[in-house]
CSV table of C-alpha atoms in Angstrom, one decimal:
chain,number,residue,atom,x,y,z
A,3,GLN,CA,-13.5,32.7,-28.5
A,4,LEU,CA,-16.1,34.3,-26.3
A,5,PHE,CA,-18.5,31.4,-26.9
A,6,LYS,CA,-15.7,29.0,-25.9
A,7,GLU,CA,-15.0,31.0,-22.7
A,8,ALA,CA,-18.7,30.9,-21.8
A,9,GLN,CA,-18.8,27.2,-22.3
A,10,ASP,CA,-15.7,26.8,-20.0
A,11,ARG,CA,-17.4,29.0,-17.3
A,12,PHE,CA,-20.6,26.9,-17.6
A,13,LEU,CA,-18.6,23.7,-17.1
A,14,PHE,CA,-16.9,25.2,-14.0
A,15,VAL,CA,-20.3,26.3,-12.6
A,16,LEU,CA,-21.6,22.8,-13.2
A,17,LEU,CA,-18.6,21.4,-11.3
A,18,LEU,CA,-19.4,23.7,-8.3
A,19,LEU,CA,-23.1,22.7,-8.4
A,20,SER,CA,-22.1,19.0,-8.5
A,21,LEU,CA,-19.8,19.5,-5.5
A,22,LEU,CA,-22.5,21.4,-3.6
A,23,ALA,CA,-25.1,18.6,-4.2
A,24,CYS,CA,-22.6,16.0,-3.3
A,25,PHE,CA,-21.8,17.7,0.0
A,26,VAL,CA,-25.5,18.0,0.8
A,27,LEU,CA,-26.0,14.2,0.3
A,28,ILE,CA,-23.0,13.4,2.4
A,29,LEU,CA,-24.1,15.7,5.3
A,30,ARG,CA,-27.5,13.9,5.3
A,31,GLU,CA,-25.7,10.7,6.3
A,32,SER,CA,-24.0,10.0,9.7
A,33,GLY,CA,-20.6,11.8,10.2
A,34,THR,CA,-19.4,8.9,12.4
A,35,VAL,CA,-17.0,6.5,10.8
A,36,PRO,CA,-18.6,3.0,10.7
A,37,ALA,CA,-17.2,0.4,12.9
A,38,TRP,CA,-15.0,-2.5,11.8
A,39,PRO,CA,-15.4,-4.8,9.8
A,40,MET,CA,-16.7,-2.1,7.4
A,41,ASP,CA,-13.9,-1.1,5.1
A,42,GLN,CA,-14.5,2.6,5.7
A,43,HIS,CA,-13.2,2.0,9.2
A,44,PHE,CA,-9.7,2.8,7.9
A,45,VAL,CA,-10.5,6.5,8.3
A,46,SER,CA,-10.5,6.0,12.1
A,47,THR,CA,-7.3,3.9,12.3
A,48,ALA,CA,-5.3,6.1,9.9
A,49,ASP,CA,-2.7,7.7,12.3
A,50,LEU,CA,0.4,9.6,11.3
A,51,ARG,CA,1.3,10.9,14.7
A,52,LEU,CA,4.9,10.3,15.9
A,53,GLY,CA,5.4,9.6,19.6
A,54,ARG,CA,7.2,7.7,22.2
A,55,SER,CA,5.9,4.7,24.2
A,56,GLU,CA,7.8,2.9,26.8
A,57,GLY,CA,11.0,4.5,25.6
A,58,HIS,CA,10.5,3.6,22.0
A,59,TRP,CA,9.4,5.7,19.0
A,60,VAL,CA,6.0,4.7,17.7
A,61,PHE,CA,4.9,5.4,14.1
A,62,HIS,CA,1.7,3.8,12.6
A,63,TYR,CA,2.5,3.6,8.9
A,64,PRO,CA,-0.4,2.1,6.9
A,65,ILE,CA,-0.3,-1.4,5.5
A,66,LEU,CA,-1.1,-1.9,1.8
A,67,GLY,CA,-3.1,-5.0,2.3
A,68,HIS,CA,-5.6,-3.3,4.7
A,69,ALA,CA,-8.8,-1.7,3.5
A,70,GLY,CA,-7.4,1.8,3.3
A,71,GLY,CA,-4.2,0.9,1.5
A,72,ILE,CA,-1.3,3.3,1.8
A,73,THR,CA,-2.3,6.4,-0.1
A,74,PRO,CA,-5.8,6.9,1.2
A,75,SER,CA,-4.6,6.2,4.8
A,76,LEU,CA,-1.8,8.7,4.4
A,77,ILE,CA,-4.3,11.3,3.1
A,78,ALA,CA,-6.8,10.6,5.9
A,79,GLY,CA,-4.0,10.7,8.5
A,80,ALA,CA,-2.5,13.9,7.2
A,81,TYR,CA,-6.0,15.5,7.0
A,82,LYS,CA,-6.6,14.6,10.7
A,83,LEU,CA,-3.3,16.2,11.6
A,84,LEU,CA,-4.0,19.5,9.8
A,85,ILE,CA,-7.8,19.9,10.2
A,86,PRO,CA,-9.6,19.6,13.6
A,87,THR,CA,-12.3,16.9,13.5
A,88,SER,CA,-14.4,14.9,16.0
A,89,PRO,CA,-15.6,11.3,16.0
A,90,GLN,CA,-19.1,12.7,15.1
A,91,THR,CA,-17.9,14.5,12.0
A,92,LEU,CA,-14.8,12.7,10.8
A,93,ASN,CA,-16.6,10.7,8.1
A,94,TRP,CA,-18.1,13.8,6.6
A,95,HIS,CA,-14.7,15.4,6.3
A,96,ILE,CA,-13.0,12.4,4.5
A,97,ARG,CA,-16.0,11.6,2.3
A,98,ALA,CA,-16.2,15.3,1.2
A,99,LEU,CA,-12.5,15.4,0.6
A,100,SER,CA,-12.5,12.3,-1.5
A,101,ALA,CA,-15.6,13.3,-3.5
A,102,ALA,CA,-14.0,16.7,-4.2
A,103,LEU,CA,-10.9,15.0,-5.5
A,104,TYR,CA,-13.0,12.7,-7.7
A,105,LEU,CA,-15.2,15.4,-9.2
A,106,VAL,CA,-12.3,17.9,-9.8
A,107,SER,CA,-10.4,15.1,-11.5
A,108,ALA,CA,-13.4,14.2,-13.7
A,109,TYR,CA,-13.7,17.9,-14.6
A,110,LEU,CA,-10.0,18.0,-15.7
A,111,LEU,CA,-10.4,14.8,-17.6
A,112,CYS,CA,-13.4,16.3,-19.5
A,113,LYS,CA,-11.3,19.3,-20.5
A,114,THR,CA,-8.2,17.2,-21.4
A,115,ILE,CA,-9.7,14.3,-23.3
A,116,ILE,CA,-12.9,15.9,-24.9
A,117,LYS,CA,-11.9,18.4,-27.6
A,118,ALA,CA,-15.5,19.6,-28.3
A,119,PRO,CA,-16.5,22.0,-25.4
A,120,SER,CA,-20.2,21.4,-26.1
A,121,TRP,CA,-19.8,17.7,-25.2
A,122,ARG,CA,-18.2,18.3,-21.8
A,123,PRO,CA,-21.1,19.4,-19.7
A,124,ILE,CA,-23.3,16.3,-20.4
A,125,THR,CA,-20.3,14.0,-19.8
A,126,LEU,CA,-19.6,15.7,-16.4
A,127,LEU,CA,-23.3,15.4,-15.6
A,128,VAL,CA,-23.3,11.7,-16.3
A,129,ILE,CA,-20.3,11.2,-14.0
A,130,ALA,CA,-21.6,13.4,-11.2
A,131,THR,CA,-25.1,11.8,-11.2
A,132,SER,CA,-23.6,8.3,-11.2
A,133,GLY,CA,-23.0,8.8,-7.5
A,134,SER,CA,-19.6,7.2,-7.7
A,135,GLN,CA,-18.1,9.9,-5.6
A,136,LEU,CA,-20.4,9.0,-2.7
A,137,LEU,CA,-19.4,5.4,-2.4
A,138,GLN,CA,-17.6,3.9,0.6
A,139,PRO,CA,-14.9,3.0,1.4
A,140,SER,CA,-13.4,6.4,0.4
A,141,SER,CA,-10.2,4.6,-0.7
A,142,GLU,CA,-12.0,3.6,-4.0
A,143,VAL,CA,-13.1,7.2,-4.6
A,144,ILE,CA,-9.6,8.6,-3.9
A,145,ALA,CA,-8.2,6.0,-6.3
A,146,GLY,CA,-10.5,7.2,-9.1
A,147,GLY,CA,-9.4,10.8,-8.4
A,148,LEU,CA,-5.7,10.0,-8.5
A,149,LEU,CA,-6.0,8.0,-11.7
A,150,GLY,CA,-7.7,10.9,-13.4
A,151,LEU,CA,-5.0,13.3,-12.3
A,152,PHE,CA,-2.3,10.9,-13.7
A,153,ILE,CA,-4.0,10.7,-17.1
A,154,VAL,CA,-4.5,14.5,-17.1
A,155,CYS,CA,-0.8,15.2,-16.3
A,156,ALA,CA,0.5,12.6,-18.7
A,157,MET,CA,-1.6,13.9,-21.6
A,158,ASN,CA,-0.8,17.5,-20.9
A,159,ARG,CA,2.9,16.6,-20.7
A,160,CYS,CA,3.5,17.8,-17.2
A,161,HIS,CA,6.8,17.1,-15.6
A,162,PRO,CA,7.3,13.3,-15.2
A,163,LEU,CA,7.8,13.6,-11.5
A,164,LEU,CA,4.4,15.1,-11.0
A,165,SER,CA,2.7,12.5,-13.2
A,166,ALA,CA,4.6,9.6,-11.6
A,167,GLY,CA,3.5,10.8,-8.2
A,168,PHE,CA,-0.1,10.5,-9.1
A,169,LEU,CA,0.5,7.1,-10.8
A,170,VAL,CA,2.2,5.6,-7.8
A,171,ALA,CA,-0.3,7.1,-5.4
A,172,PHE,CA,-3.1,5.4,-7.4
A,173,GLY,CA,-1.3,2.0,-7.4
A,174,LEU,CA,-0.8,2.1,-3.7
A,175,CYS,CA,-4.5,2.8,-2.9
A,176,LYS,CA,-5.4,-0.9,-2.7
A,177,ILE,CA,-3.4,-4.1,-2.9
A,178,GLU,CA,-5.2,-5.2,-6.0
A,179,LEU,CA,-4.0,-2.0,-7.8
A,180,LEU,CA,-0.3,-2.7,-7.3
A,181,LEU,CA,0.2,-4.4,-10.7
A,182,SER,CA,-1.2,-1.3,-12.4
A,183,ILE,CA,2.0,0.6,-11.5
A,184,PRO,CA,4.3,-1.3,-13.9
A,185,ALA,CA,1.5,-1.8,-16.5
A,186,LEU,CA,0.6,2.0,-16.7
A,187,THR,CA,4.3,2.9,-16.5
A,188,LEU,CA,4.9,0.8,-19.6
A,189,VAL,CA,2.0,2.4,-21.5
A,190,TRP,CA,3.0,5.9,-20.4
A,191,TYR,CA,6.7,5.3,-21.5
A,192,LEU,CA,5.7,4.0,-24.9
A,193,TYR,CA,3.3,7.0,-25.4
A,194,GLN,CA,5.9,9.5,-24.2
A,195,ARG,CA,8.7,8.0,-26.3
A,196,ARG,CA,6.8,8.9,-29.5
A,197,ILE,CA,6.9,12.5,-28.4
A,198,SER,CA,10.3,12.9,-26.6
A,199,THR,CA,12.8,10.1,-26.0
A,200,ARG,CA,14.6,12.2,-23.4
A,201,ARG,CA,11.5,12.7,-21.2
A,202,ALA,CA,10.5,9.1,-21.7
A,203,THR,CA,13.7,7.9,-20.0
A,204,ILE,CA,12.8,9.9,-16.9
A,205,ILE,CA,9.5,8.0,-16.5
A,206,PRO,CA,10.7,4.7,-14.9
A,207,ILE,CA,13.2,6.6,-12.7
A,208,ALA,CA,10.5,8.9,-11.4
A,209,VAL,CA,8.1,6.0,-10.8
A,210,LEU,CA,10.7,4.1,-8.9
A,211,ALA,CA,11.6,7.2,-6.9
A,212,TRP,CA,8.0,7.8,-5.8
A,213,PHE,CA,7.5,4.1,-5.1
A,214,ALA,CA,10.6,4.0,-2.9
A,215,LEU,CA,9.5,7.2,-1.1
A,216,LEU,CA,6.1,5.8,-0.2
A,217,VAL,CA,7.0,2.1,0.4
A,218,LEU,CA,10.4,2.3,2.2
A,219,PRO,CA,9.0,3.9,5.4
A,220,GLY,CA,6.4,1.0,5.6
A,221,LEU,CA,9.2,-1.6,5.1
A,222,VAL,CA,11.1,0.0,8.0
A,223,VAL,CA,8.1,-0.1,10.3
A,224,HIS,CA,6.4,-3.3,9.2
A,225,GLY,CA,9.0,-5.3,7.2
A,226,PRO,CA,7.6,-7.7,4.6
A,227,GLU,CA,4.2,-7.5,6.4
A,228,LEU,CA,3.7,-4.1,4.7
A,229,LEU,CA,1.7,-6.0,2.0
A,230,GLY,CA,-0.5,-7.4,4.7
A,231,VAL,CA,-1.7,-11.0,5.2
A,232,SER,CA,-2.9,-12.5,2.0
A,233,ARG,CA,-6.6,-12.0,1.9
A,234,SER,CA,-7.3,-13.8,-1.4
A,235,PHE,CA,-8.6,-17.1,0.1
A,236,LEU,CA,-10.6,-15.2,2.7
A,237,THR,CA,-12.1,-13.0,0.0
A,238,PHE,CA,-13.0,-16.1,-2.0
A,239,SER,CA,-14.5,-17.8,1.0
A,240,ILE,CA,-16.7,-14.8,1.9
A,241,THR,CA,-17.9,-14.4,-1.6
A,242,TYR,CA,-18.6,-18.1,-2.0
A,243,ASN,CA,-20.9,-17.9,1.1
A,244,TRP,CA,-22.6,-14.8,-0.2
A,245,MET,CA,-23.2,-16.3,-3.6
A,246,PHE,CA,-24.6,-19.7,-2.6
A,247,ALA,CA,-25.9,-19.7,1.0
A,248,PRO,CA,-28.9,-17.3,0.4
A,249,HIS,CA,-30.1,-19.6,-2.5
A,250,GLN,CA,-30.0,-22.7,-0.3
A,251,PHE,CA,-31.5,-21.4,2.9
A,252,SER,CA,-34.5,-19.1,2.9
A,253,GLY,CA,-34.1,-16.0,5.1
A,254,TYR,CA,-30.4,-16.8,5.5
A,255,VAL,CA,-28.5,-14.2,7.6
A,256,GLU,CA,-24.7,-14.4,7.9
A,257,PRO,CA,-23.6,-14.8,11.5
A,258,ALA,CA,-21.8,-11.8,12.9
A,259,ASN,CA,-19.0,-14.0,14.3
A,260,MET,CA,-18.6,-16.2,11.2
A,261,ASP,CA,-15.6,-18.5,11.5
A,262,TRP,CA,-14.3,-18.3,7.9
A,263,THR,CA,-11.5,-20.7,8.5
A,264,SER,CA,-13.9,-23.5,9.5
A,265,PHE,CA,-16.3,-22.6,6.7
A,266,ALA,CA,-13.5,-22.9,4.1
A,267,ALA,CA,-12.3,-26.1,5.6
A,268,ALA,CA,-15.8,-27.6,5.4
A,269,GLN,CA,-16.4,-26.5,1.9
A,270,PHE,CA,-13.0,-27.2,0.5
A,271,PRO,CA,-11.2,-29.8,2.6
A,272,GLY,CA,-7.4,-29.6,2.4
A,273,ALA,CA,-7.4,-26.4,0.4
A,274,ASN,CA,-5.4,-23.5,1.7
A,275,SER,CA,-5.5,-21.1,-1.3
A,276,VAL,CA,-7.7,-20.3,-4.3
A,277,LEU,CA,-5.2,-22.2,-6.4
A,278,ASP,CA,-5.8,-25.3,-4.3
A,279,VAL,CA,-9.5,-24.9,-4.8
A,280,ILE,CA,-9.1,-24.7,-8.6
A,281,GLN,CA,-6.9,-27.8,-8.7
A,282,ARG,CA,-8.9,-30.0,-6.2
A,283,PHE,CA,-12.4,-28.8,-6.8
A,284,PRO,CA,-12.5,-27.5,-10.4
A,285,ARG,CA,-16.3,-28.1,-10.8
A,286,LYS,CA,-17.2,-26.2,-7.7
A,287,TYR,CA,-14.9,-23.4,-8.7
A,288,LEU,CA,-16.4,-23.3,-12.2
A,289,HIS,CA,-19.9,-22.9,-10.6
A,290,PHE,CA,-18.5,-20.1,-8.5
A,291,PHE,CA,-16.8,-18.3,-11.3
A,292,SER,CA,-19.8,-18.6,-13.6
A,293,ILE,CA,-22.1,-16.9,-11.1
A,294,CYS,CA,-19.5,-14.2,-10.4
A,295,PHE,CA,-19.1,-13.6,-14.1
A,296,PHE,CA,-22.8,-12.9,-14.6
A,297,GLU,CA,-23.1,-10.9,-11.4
A,298,SER,CA,-20.2,-8.8,-12.7
A,299,LEU,CA,-22.0,-8.3,-16.0
A,300,LEU,CA,-25.1,-7.0,-14.2
A,301,THR,CA,-22.8,-4.7,-12.2
A,302,PHE,CA,-21.3,-3.4,-15.5
A,303,ILE,CA,-24.8,-2.7,-16.8
A,304,GLU,CA,-25.8,-1.0,-13.6
A,305,THR,CA,-22.8,1.2,-13.6
A,306,PHE,CA,-22.8,2.5,-17.2
A,307,ARG,CA,-26.5,2.0,-18.1
A,308,PHE,CA,-27.4,3.5,-21.5
A,309,MET,CA,-23.8,4.7,-22.0
A,310,LEU,CA,-23.1,1.1,-23.0
A,311,ILE,CA,-24.7,1.8,-26.4
A,312,PRO,CA,-22.3,4.6,-27.5
A,313,MET,CA,-19.5,2.5,-26.0
A,314,ALA,CA,-20.5,-0.4,-28.2
A,315,LEU,CA,-20.9,1.9,-31.2
A,316,LEU,CA,-17.3,3.0,-30.9
A,317,ILE,CA,-16.1,-0.6,-30.6
A,318,VAL,CA,-18.1,-1.8,-33.6
A,319,SER,CA,-17.2,1.2,-35.8
A,320,ARG,CA,-13.4,0.5,-35.4
A,321,CYS,CA,-12.8,4.2,-36.0
A,322,TRP,CA,-9.9,4.6,-33.6
A,323,ILE,CA,-8.7,8.2,-33.0
A,324,PRO,CA,-4.8,8.3,-32.6
A,325,ARG,CA,-5.1,11.1,-30.0
A,326,LEU,CA,-7.1,8.7,-27.7
A,327,ARG,CA,-4.6,5.8,-28.0
A,328,PHE,CA,-3.0,6.5,-24.6
A,329,PRO,CA,-6.2,6.6,-22.5
A,330,ILE,CA,-7.6,3.6,-24.3
A,331,LEU,CA,-4.4,1.6,-23.7
A,332,CYS,CA,-4.5,2.7,-20.0
A,333,ILE,CA,-8.1,1.4,-19.7
A,334,LEU,CA,-7.1,-1.9,-21.3
A,335,ALA,CA,-4.1,-2.3,-18.9
A,336,LEU,CA,-6.4,-1.5,-15.9
A,337,VAL,CA,-8.9,-4.1,-17.0
A,338,ILE,CA,-6.2,-6.8,-17.5
A,339,PHE,CA,-4.2,-6.1,-14.4
A,340,THR,CA,-6.8,-5.0,-11.8
A,341,LEU,CA,-10.3,-6.2,-12.8
A,342,LEU,CA,-9.5,-9.6,-14.3
A,343,PRO,CA,-7.4,-10.8,-11.2
A,344,ALA,CA,-10.2,-9.6,-8.9
A,345,SER,CA,-12.8,-11.5,-10.9
A,346,LEU,CA,-11.1,-14.8,-10.0
A,347,LEU,CA,-11.9,-14.2,-6.3
A,348,THR,CA,-15.2,-12.2,-6.3
A,349,TRP,CA,-17.6,-10.4,-8.6
A,350,ILE,CA,-16.8,-6.9,-9.8
A,351,HIS,CA,-18.5,-4.5,-7.4
A,352,VAL,CA,-19.8,-1.1,-8.5
A,353,ARG,CA,-17.1,0.5,-6.3
A,354,TYR,CA,-14.4,-1.3,-8.3
A,355,LEU,CA,-15.7,0.2,-11.6
A,356,ALA,CA,-16.2,3.6,-10.0
A,357,ARG,CA,-12.4,4.2,-10.1
A,358,TYR,CA,-12.7,4.1,-13.9
A,359,VAL,CA,-16.0,5.7,-14.7
A,360,PRO,CA,-14.7,9.2,-15.4
A,361,LEU,CA,-11.9,8.0,-17.7
A,362,VAL,CA,-14.1,5.6,-19.6
A,363,LEU,CA,-17.0,8.1,-20.1
A,364,CYS,CA,-14.6,10.8,-21.2
A,365,VAL,CA,-13.0,8.5,-23.8
A,366,VAL,CA,-16.5,7.5,-25.1
A,367,ALA,CA,-17.6,11.1,-25.4
A,368,ALA,CA,-14.4,12.1,-27.1
A,369,GLY,CA,-14.6,9.2,-29.5
A,370,CYS,CA,-18.3,9.8,-30.4
A,371,SER,CA,-17.6,13.5,-31.0
A,372,GLU,CA,-14.7,12.8,-33.4
A,373,ILE,CA,-15.6,9.8,-35.4
A,374,GLN,CA,-17.2,10.4,-38.8
A,375,LEU,CA,-20.6,8.7,-38.1
A,376,ARG,CA,-23.8,10.6,-38.7
A,377,TYR,CA,-25.7,9.0,-35.8
A,378,ALA,CA,-22.9,9.1,-33.2
A,379,LYS,CA,-23.8,12.4,-31.7
A,380,PRO,CA,-27.6,11.9,-31.4
A,381,THR,CA,-27.0,8.4,-30.0
A,382,PHE,CA,-24.5,9.7,-27.3
A,383,MET,CA,-26.7,12.6,-26.4
A,384,ALA,CA,-29.9,10.5,-26.1
A,385,CYS,CA,-28.2,7.8,-24.1
A,386,GLY,CA,-26.5,10.5,-21.9
A,387,TRP,CA,-29.7,12.2,-20.9
A,388,LEU,CA,-31.5,8.9,-20.3
A,389,THR,CA,-28.7,7.8,-18.1
A,390,ILE,CA,-28.7,11.1,-16.2
A,391,VAL,CA,-32.5,10.8,-15.5
A,392,ILE,CA,-32.2,7.2,-14.2
A,393,GLN,CA,-29.2,8.0,-12.1
A,394,LEU,CA,-30.9,11.0,-10.5
A,395,ILE,CA,-33.9,8.7,-9.6
A,396,ASN,CA,-31.5,6.2,-8.0
A,397,LEU,CA,-29.0,8.7,-6.5
A,398,ASP,CA,-30.7,8.9,-3.0
A,399,LYS,CA,-30.8,5.1,-2.7
A,400,LEU,CA,-27.2,4.9,-3.7
A,401,SER,CA,-26.2,7.5,-1.2
A,402,GLN,CA,-28.0,5.8,1.7
A,403,GLY,CA,-26.5,2.4,0.7
A,404,SER,CA,-23.1,3.6,-0.2
A,405,HIS,CA,-21.4,0.9,1.9
A,406,PHE,CA,-22.9,-2.0,0.0
A,407,TYR,CA,-22.2,-1.3,-3.7
């Protein structure tokens, strides 16, 4: 018992040191929020102040289709109301807040999912040195933190209202995460029904209640525009240019005032959506999708590095642990309903995968610690330390280029 308590204290100290190192790296960067069109600009525009203008009440409720989504914009807006900030320090505040949420969530995931205390410190170190908590926009980091808190609350059988709040908050972080709400709700319901049918019936009601609470104010203020203007074709057009133009023109630099409507019209005459492109220009779309697929594969390798080896070991061994069924099904649902749709429009960026890094690594660690394979532990430990070393070498570079991953 004393040894276990010492391990828990060590893990907590490791969390504090990770937070301290993270804050130091953030403070080395500029505290000024980058200007539009950088996605991190949502931190400046988030505004929850209520006032009157020309005889009318004015309330700037966030729009889901914008870069900051609903939840991160609400968090940033509430923070600015409660904590004094300045334009020169605002980005420090929000990045530190989102990083703390992310790392604390990862710490709780380690304690919840990984039964063997001796496996938790290396897992937390792999997560912390990945630099995922430093990425921008902070909406992606906040999403990762909220997802972890949902998994922790659901697995620890907290009150469904609390768990549902974190689930809906995660799904409202970005427009592309919206489908994860019904998907994760179904997985959670099926998982809870095996334990308590009565508590399971509360789940959809709690999720709907939180969804209404966070979405109805936006519908009152913005109406159907709450979801924002569809950006799928714009995202596709921008990515198409990024993928092909640099290969065709040496030293190509994207114009600052690029007219994306004219660009799309020139490349895909008569197309007004990605579906139109697929139907009218299937060969060009197939070229695009193929390049995005391999770029996403490289991103996947860059994100998980040597941890892909124990991950593959678990998959090949087919030694599934019943206790891990819920987090594994959550991961599958997130891949199907968030990453796969995004892969039709662009490649999977590092920041997209950052939302899921703590959950995936904790499941891999738990699986390797519990399956009956003689070489599972040395494989995980060796790959973990190799990954930590490489990530530490690249951490400063990632911190300085946190907008572009």
